[in-house]
Tab-separated table of C-alpha atoms in Angstrom:
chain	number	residue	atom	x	y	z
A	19	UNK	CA	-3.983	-0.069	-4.587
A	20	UNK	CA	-1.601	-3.245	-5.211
A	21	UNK	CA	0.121	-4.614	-2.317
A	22	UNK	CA	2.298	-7.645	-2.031
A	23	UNK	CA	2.955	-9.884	0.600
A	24	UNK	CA	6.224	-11.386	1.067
A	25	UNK	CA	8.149	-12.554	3.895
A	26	UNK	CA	10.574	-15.661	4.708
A	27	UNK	CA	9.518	-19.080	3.556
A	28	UNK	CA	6.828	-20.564	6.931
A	29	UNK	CA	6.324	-17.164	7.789
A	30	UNK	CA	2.143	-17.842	7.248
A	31	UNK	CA	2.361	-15.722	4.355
A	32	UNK	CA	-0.735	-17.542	3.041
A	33	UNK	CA	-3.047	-17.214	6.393
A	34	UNK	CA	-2.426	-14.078	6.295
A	35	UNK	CA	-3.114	-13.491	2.641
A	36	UNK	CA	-6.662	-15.427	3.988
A	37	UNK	CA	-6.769	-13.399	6.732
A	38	UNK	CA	-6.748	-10.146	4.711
A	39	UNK	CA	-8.866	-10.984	1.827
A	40	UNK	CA	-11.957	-12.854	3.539
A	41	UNK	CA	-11.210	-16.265	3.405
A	42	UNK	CA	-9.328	-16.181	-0.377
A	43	UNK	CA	-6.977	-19.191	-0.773
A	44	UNK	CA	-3.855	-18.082	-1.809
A	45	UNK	CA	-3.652	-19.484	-5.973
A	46	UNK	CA	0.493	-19.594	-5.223
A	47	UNK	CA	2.264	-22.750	-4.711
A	48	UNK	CA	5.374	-23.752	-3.298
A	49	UNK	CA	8.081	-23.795	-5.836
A	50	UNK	CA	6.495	-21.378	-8.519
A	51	UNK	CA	6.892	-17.916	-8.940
A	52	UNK	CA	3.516	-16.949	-9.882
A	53	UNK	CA	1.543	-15.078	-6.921
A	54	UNK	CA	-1.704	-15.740	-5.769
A	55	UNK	CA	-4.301	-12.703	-6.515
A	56	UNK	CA	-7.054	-11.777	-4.231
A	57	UNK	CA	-9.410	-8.523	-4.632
A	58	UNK	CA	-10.983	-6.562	-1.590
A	59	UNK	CA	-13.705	-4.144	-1.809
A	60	UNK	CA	-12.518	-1.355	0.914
A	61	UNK	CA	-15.546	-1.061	3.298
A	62	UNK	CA	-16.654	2.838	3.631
A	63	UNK	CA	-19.848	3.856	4.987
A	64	UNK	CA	-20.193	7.034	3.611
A	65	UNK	CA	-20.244	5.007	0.354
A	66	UNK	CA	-23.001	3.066	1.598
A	67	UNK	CA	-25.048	6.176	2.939
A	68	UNK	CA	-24.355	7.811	-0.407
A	69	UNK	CA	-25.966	5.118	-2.335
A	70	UNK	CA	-28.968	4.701	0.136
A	71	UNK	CA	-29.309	8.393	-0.700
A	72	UNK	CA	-29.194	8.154	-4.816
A	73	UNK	CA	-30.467	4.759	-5.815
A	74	UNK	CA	-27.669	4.206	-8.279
A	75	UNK	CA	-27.386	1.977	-11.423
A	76	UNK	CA	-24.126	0.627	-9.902
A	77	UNK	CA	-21.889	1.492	-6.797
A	78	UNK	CA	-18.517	0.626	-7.448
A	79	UNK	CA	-15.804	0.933	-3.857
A	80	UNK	CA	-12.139	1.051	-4.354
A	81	UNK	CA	-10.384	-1.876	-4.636
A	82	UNK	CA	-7.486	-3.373	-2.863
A	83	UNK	CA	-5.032	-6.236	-4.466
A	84	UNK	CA	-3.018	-8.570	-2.539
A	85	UNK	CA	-0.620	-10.731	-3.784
A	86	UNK	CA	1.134	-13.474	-2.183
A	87	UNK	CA	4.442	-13.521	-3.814
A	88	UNK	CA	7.039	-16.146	-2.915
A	89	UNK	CA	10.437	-16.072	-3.758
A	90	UNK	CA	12.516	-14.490	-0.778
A	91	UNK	CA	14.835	-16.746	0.858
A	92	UNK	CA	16.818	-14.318	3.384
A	93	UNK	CA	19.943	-15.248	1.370
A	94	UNK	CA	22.149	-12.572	1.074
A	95	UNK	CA	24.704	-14.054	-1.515
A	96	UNK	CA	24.905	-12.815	-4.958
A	97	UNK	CA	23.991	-16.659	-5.559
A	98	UNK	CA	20.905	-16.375	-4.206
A	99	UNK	CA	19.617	-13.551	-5.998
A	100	UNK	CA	15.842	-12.696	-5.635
A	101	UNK	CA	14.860	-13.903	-9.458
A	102	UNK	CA	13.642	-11.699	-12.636
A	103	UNK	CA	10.199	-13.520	-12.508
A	104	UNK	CA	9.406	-12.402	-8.572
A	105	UNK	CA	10.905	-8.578	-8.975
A	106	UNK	CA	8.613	-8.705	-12.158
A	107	UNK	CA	5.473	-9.129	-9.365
A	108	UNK	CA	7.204	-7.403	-6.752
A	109	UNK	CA	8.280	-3.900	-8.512
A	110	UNK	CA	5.062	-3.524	-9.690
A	111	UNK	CA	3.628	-3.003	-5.765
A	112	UNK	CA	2.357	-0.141	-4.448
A	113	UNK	CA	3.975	-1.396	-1.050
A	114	UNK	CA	4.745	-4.519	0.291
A	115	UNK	CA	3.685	-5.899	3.542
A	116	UNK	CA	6.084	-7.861	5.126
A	117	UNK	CA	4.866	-10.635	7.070
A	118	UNK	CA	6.982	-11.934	9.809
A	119	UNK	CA	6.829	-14.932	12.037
A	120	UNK	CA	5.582	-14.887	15.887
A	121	UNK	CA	4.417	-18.305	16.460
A	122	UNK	CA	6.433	-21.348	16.959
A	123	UNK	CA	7.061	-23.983	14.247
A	124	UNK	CA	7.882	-27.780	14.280
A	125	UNK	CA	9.525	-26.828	10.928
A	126	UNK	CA	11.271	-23.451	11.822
A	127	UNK	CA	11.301	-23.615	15.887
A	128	UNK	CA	10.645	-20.554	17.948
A	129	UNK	CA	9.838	-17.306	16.662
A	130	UNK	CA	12.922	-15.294	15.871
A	131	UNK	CA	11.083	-11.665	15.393
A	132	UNK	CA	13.705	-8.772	14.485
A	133	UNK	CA	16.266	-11.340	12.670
A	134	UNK	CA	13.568	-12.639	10.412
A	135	UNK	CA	12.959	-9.628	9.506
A	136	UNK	CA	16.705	-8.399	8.694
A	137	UNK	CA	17.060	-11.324	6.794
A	138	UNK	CA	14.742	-10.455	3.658
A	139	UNK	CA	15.434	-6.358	4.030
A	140	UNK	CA	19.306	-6.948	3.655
A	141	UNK	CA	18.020	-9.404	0.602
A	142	UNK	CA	16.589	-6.657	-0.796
A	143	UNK	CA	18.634	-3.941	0.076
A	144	UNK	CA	21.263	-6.664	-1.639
A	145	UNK	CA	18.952	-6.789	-5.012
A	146	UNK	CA	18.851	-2.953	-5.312
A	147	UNK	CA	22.831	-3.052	-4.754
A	148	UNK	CA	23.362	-5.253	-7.742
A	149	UNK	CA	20.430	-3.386	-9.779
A	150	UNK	CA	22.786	0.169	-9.268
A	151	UNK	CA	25.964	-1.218	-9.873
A	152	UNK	CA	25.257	-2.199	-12.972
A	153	UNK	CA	23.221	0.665	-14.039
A	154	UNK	CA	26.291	2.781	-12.603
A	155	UNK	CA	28.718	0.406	-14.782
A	156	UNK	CA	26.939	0.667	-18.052
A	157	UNK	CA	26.189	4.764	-17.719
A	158	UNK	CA	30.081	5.466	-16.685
A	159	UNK	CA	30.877	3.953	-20.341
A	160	UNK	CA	27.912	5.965	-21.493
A	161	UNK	CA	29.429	9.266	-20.122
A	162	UNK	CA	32.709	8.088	-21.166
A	163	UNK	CA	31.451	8.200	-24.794
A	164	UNK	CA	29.709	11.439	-24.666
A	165	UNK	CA	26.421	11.045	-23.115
A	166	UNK	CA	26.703	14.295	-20.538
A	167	UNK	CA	22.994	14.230	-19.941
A	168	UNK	CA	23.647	11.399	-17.679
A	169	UNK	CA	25.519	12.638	-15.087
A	170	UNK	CA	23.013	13.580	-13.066
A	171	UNK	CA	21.460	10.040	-13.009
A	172	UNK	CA	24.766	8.816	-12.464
A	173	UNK	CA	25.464	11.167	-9.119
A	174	UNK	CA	22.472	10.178	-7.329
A	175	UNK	CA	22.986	6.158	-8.414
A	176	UNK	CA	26.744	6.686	-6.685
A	177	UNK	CA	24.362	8.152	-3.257
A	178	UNK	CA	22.328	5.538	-3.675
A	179	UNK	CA	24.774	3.003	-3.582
A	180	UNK	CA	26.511	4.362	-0.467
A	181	UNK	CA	23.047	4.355	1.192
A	182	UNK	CA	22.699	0.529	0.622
A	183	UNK	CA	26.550	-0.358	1.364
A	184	UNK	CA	25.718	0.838	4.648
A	185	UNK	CA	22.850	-2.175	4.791
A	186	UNK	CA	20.516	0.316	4.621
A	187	UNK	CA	17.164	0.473	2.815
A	188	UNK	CA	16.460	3.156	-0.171
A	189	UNK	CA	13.259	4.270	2.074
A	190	UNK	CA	15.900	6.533	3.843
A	191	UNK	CA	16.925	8.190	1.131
A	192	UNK	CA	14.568	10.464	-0.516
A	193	UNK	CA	15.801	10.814	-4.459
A	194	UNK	CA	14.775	7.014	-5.102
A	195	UNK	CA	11.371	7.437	-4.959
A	196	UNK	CA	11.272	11.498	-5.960
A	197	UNK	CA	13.282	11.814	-8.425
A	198	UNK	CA	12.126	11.063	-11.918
A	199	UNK	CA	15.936	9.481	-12.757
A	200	UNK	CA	15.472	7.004	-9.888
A	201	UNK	CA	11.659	6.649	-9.550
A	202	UNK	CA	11.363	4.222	-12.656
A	203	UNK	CA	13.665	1.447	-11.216
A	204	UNK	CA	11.322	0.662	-8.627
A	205	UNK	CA	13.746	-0.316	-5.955
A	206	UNK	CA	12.334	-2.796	-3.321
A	207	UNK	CA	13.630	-1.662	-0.455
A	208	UNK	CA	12.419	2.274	-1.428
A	209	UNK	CA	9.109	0.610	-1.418
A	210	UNK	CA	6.198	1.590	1.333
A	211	UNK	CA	6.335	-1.014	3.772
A	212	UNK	CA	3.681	-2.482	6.021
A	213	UNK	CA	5.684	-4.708	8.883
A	214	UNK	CA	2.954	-7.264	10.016
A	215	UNK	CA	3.553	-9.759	13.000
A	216	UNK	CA	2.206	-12.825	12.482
A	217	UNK	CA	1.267	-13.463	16.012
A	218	UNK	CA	0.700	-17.319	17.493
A	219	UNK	CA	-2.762	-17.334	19.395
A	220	UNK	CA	-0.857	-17.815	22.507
A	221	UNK	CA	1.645	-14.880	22.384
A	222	UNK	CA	1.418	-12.347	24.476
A	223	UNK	CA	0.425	-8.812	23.235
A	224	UNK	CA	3.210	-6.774	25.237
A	225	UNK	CA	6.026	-9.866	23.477
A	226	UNK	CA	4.111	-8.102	19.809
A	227	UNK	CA	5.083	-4.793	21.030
A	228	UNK	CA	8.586	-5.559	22.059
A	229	UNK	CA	9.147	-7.130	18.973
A	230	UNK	CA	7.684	-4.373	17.157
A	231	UNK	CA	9.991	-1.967	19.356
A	232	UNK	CA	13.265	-4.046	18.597
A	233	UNK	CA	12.062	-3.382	14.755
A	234	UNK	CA	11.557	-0.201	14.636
A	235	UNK	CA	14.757	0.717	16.296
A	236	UNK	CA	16.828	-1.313	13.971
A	237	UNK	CA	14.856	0.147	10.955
A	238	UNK	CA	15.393	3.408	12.470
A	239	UNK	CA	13.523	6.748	11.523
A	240	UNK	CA	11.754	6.131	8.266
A	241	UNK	CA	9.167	7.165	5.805
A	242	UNK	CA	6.817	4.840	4.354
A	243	UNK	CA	7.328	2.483	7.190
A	244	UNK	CA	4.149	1.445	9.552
A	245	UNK	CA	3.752	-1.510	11.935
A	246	UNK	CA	0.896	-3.902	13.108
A	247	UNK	CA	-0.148	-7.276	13.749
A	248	UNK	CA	-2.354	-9.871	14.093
A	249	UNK	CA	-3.408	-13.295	14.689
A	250	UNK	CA	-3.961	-14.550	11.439
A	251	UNK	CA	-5.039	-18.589	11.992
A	252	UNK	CA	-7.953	-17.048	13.613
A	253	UNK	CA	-8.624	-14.020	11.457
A	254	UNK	CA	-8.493	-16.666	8.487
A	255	UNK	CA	-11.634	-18.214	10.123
A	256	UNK	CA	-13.473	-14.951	11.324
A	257	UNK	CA	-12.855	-13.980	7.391
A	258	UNK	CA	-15.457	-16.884	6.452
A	259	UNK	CA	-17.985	-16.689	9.072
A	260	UNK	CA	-20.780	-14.431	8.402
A	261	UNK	CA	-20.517	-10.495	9.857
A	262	UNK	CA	-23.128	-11.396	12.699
A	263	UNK	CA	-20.654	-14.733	14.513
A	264	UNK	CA	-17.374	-12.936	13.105
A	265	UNK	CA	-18.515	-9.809	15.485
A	266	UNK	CA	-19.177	-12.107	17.932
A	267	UNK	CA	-15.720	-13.597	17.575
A	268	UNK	CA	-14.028	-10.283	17.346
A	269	UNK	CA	-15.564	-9.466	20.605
A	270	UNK	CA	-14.056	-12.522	22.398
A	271	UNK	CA	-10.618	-11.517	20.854
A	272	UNK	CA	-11.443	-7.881	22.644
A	273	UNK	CA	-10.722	-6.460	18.939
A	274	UNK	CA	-13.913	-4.033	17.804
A	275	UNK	CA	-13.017	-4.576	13.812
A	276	UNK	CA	-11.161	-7.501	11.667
A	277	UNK	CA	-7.780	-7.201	10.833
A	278	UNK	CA	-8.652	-6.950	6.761
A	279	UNK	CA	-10.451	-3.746	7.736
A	280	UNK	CA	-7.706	-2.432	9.872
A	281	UNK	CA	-5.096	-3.243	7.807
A	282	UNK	CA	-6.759	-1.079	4.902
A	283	UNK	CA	-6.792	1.404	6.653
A	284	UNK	CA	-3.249	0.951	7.974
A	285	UNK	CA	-1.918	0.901	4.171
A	286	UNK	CA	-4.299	4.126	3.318
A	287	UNK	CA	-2.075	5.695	6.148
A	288	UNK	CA	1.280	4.534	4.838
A	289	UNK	CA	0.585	5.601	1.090
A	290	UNK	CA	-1.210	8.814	2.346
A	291	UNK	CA	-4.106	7.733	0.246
A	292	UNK	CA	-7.721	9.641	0.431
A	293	UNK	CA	-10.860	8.706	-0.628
A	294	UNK	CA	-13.710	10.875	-2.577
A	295	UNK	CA	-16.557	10.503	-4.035
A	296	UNK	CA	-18.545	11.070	-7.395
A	297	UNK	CA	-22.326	10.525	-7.144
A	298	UNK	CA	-25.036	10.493	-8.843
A	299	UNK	CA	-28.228	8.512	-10.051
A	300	UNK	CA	-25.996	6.129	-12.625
A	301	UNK	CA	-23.034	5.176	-10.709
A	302	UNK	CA	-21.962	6.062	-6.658
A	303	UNK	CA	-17.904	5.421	-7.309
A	304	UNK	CA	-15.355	6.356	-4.548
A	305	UNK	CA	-11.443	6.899	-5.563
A	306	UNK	CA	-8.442	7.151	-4.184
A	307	UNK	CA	-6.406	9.843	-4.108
A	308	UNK	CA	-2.681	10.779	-3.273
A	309	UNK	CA	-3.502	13.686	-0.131
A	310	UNK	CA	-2.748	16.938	-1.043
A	311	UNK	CA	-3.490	16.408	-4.535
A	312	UNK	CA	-5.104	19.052	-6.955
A	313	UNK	CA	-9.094	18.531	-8.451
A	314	UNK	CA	-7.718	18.676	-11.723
A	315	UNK	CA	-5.386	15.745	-10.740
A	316	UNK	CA	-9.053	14.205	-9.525
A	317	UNK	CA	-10.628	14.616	-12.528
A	318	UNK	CA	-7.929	12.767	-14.404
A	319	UNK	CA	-8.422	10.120	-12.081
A	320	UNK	CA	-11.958	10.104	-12.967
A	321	UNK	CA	-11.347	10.497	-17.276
A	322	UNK	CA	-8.756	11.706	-19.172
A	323	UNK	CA	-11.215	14.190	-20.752
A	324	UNK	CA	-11.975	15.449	-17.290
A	325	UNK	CA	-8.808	16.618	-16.784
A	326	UNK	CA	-8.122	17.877	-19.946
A	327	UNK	CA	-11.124	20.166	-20.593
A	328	UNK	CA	-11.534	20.882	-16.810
A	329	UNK	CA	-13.547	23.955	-16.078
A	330	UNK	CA	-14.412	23.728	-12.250
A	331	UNK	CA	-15.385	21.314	-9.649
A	332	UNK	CA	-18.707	21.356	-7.173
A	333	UNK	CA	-17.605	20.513	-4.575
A	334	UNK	CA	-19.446	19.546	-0.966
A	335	UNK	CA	-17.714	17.395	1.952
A	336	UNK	CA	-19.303	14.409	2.874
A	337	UNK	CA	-19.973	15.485	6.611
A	338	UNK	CA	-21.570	18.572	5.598
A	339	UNK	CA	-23.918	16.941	2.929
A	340	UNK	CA	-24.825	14.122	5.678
A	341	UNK	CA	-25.533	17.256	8.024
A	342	UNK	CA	-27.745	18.972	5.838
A	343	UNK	CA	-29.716	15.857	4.608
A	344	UNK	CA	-29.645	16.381	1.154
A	345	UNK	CA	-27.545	18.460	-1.902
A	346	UNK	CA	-30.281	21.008	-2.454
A	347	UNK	CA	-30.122	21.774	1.634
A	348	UNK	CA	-26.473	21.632	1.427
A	349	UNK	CA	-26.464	24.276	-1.274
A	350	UNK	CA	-28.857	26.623	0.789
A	351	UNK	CA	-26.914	26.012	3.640
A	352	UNK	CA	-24.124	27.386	1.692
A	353	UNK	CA	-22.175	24.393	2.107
A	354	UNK	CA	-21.229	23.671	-1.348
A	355	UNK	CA	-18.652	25.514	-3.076
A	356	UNK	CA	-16.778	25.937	-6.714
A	357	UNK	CA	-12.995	25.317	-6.519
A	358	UNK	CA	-10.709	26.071	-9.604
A	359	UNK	CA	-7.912	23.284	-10.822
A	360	UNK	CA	-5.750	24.135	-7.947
A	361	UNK	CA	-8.029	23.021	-5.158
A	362	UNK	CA	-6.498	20.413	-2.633
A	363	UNK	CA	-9.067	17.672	-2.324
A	364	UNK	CA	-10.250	16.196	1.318
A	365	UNK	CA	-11.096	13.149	1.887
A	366	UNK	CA	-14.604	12.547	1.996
A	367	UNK	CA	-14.914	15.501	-0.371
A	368	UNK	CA	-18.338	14.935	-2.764
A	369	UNK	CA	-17.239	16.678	-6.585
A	370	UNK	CA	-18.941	16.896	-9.142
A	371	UNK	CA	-16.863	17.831	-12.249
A	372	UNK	CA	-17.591	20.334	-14.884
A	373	UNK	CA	-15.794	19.977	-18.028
A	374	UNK	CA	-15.582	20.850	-21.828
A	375	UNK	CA	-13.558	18.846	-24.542
């Protein structure tokens, strides 16, 4: 899972970047386009009890990659167009979380909450406008010429477009992320989007919530958007202290996990992302899986060849495997099953994949 932060220039994009990936210094600087890159092992305890169980070779978690990505201004003006080198980092996202300012500045004053964040949606809700008008320009001549097959494209670029001359964002409209004639332009505003206060020590919880409120009602109704918050100056420290003092930190915050943890599990929620596992006495591995997704699509996640040659998957939930103590008492306690290619997989599901190429 890639996700990329962005947000308003001395929004704390880079304490929070800290604040999500332990204590990582952001690599980005001011003035340059390149992002800094951090790496987070997702913390799962059945992955842990699994490998206490099998003594692996190697346990390998999935990953999560945050990037700090600079390069939004809240400009709105065709002259201040969000540049090729950012939407190079930026399309490539699985979502973006956008990080917006509640703490006062001596640089940008009070915290300004729900216009902050207008300012970089309608500058990317402005980026995908100019992305579709030309792509509507250059297939109209295309049609003109011959090219029928386009037509389609071209209808649901014309929807698309009324969608964002209304100021709003692609998320509402369905075809830009479905669609296989719209999926590959990788709008920014059709993009997942985690909403993440960036609250001052001092500012009240219920001012986070109205804030979040006033958001959410200007977004309105909306898939693939979540909310949250957090303090990040003093999640940035708790991410260096060792898990003993940052509990004990925590504790005095009256928050029972970190926000790097929560917020993992925040963008699991907004991708509808599941976990499960492969184990065994080489490798423990746990991946991550669209929900409602097939085994065969599993295997393929696993190895190409799994998917091709698939024959069935063993299959055993993780609760009912912890339950039963081990795989053979599982198996007598009729707990494990075969499922064909079409089986949905559940998170926490246990598979072991049978398969001839």
């Amino acid at each position: 899972m890639k996700l990329g932060i962005v947000g308003l220039p001395g929004s704390g994009k880079s304490t929070v970047f800290k604040a999500l990936t332990g204590g990582i210094e952001s690599g980005g600087k001011k003035g340059h386009p390149e992002p800094g890159v951090g790496v987070v092992k997702v913390k799962d305890d059945r992955l842990d009890y699994l490998t206490d169980y099998h003594h692996p070779k190697k346990t390998t978690p999935v990953f999560v990659e945050y990037l700090d990505i600079a390069g939004f201004s809240g400009e709105r003006t065709p002259e201040h167009e969000i540049g090729d080198k950012v939407l190079s980092h930026v399309r490539p996202v699985d979502a973006l979380v956008h990080c917006v300012r509640m703490f006062s500045s001596d640089l940008s004053g009070p915290p300004r909450g729900l216009p902050d964040y207008q300012a970089v949606e309608e500058e990317m809700i402005l980026s995908d406008l100019v992305v579709v008008e030309k792509r509507i320009e250059r297939i109209s001549r295309d049609i003109q010429r011959g090219r029928k097959e386009l037509a389609e494209e071209l209808g649901l670029l014309e929807q698309a477009k009324v969608v964002l001359d209304q100021g709003r964002a692609l998320r509402t409209f369905p075809p830009a992320w479905e669609s296989d004639r719209l999926r590959g332009f990788a709008f920014l505003s059709a993009k997942p989007e985690l909403v993440l206060l960036n609250a001052g020590d001092d500012t009240e919880r219920s001012r986070i919530q109205e804030v979040a409120q006033e958001i959410q009602d200007w977004c309105g109704p909306q898939e693939g958007l979540a909310m949250d918050w957090l303090y990040a100056d003093s999640e940035a420290e708790i991410a260096r202290l060792d898990p003993e003092d940052a509990k004990e930190f925590l504790a005095e915050l009256q928050f029972e996990e970190g926000a790097k943890d929560r917020i993992i599990r925040s963008s699991f929620k907004l991708l509808n992302l599941i976990v499960f596992f492969t184990a065994g006495e080489p490798e423990v591995r746990a991946w991550q899986l669209k929900a409602g997704q097939t085994a065969l699509k599993a295997a393929g996640t696993v190895h190409s060849d799994m998917e091709r040659g698939f024959i069935r998957a063993e299959v055993v939930s993780y609760r009912d495997f912890r339950e039963a103590g081990s795989m053979a008492a599982a198996q007598k306690a009729g707990k494990t099953r075969l499922e064909g290619r079409d089986y949905v997989v559940q998170d926490g599901d246990i598979i072991l994949f049978r398969f001839n190429v």
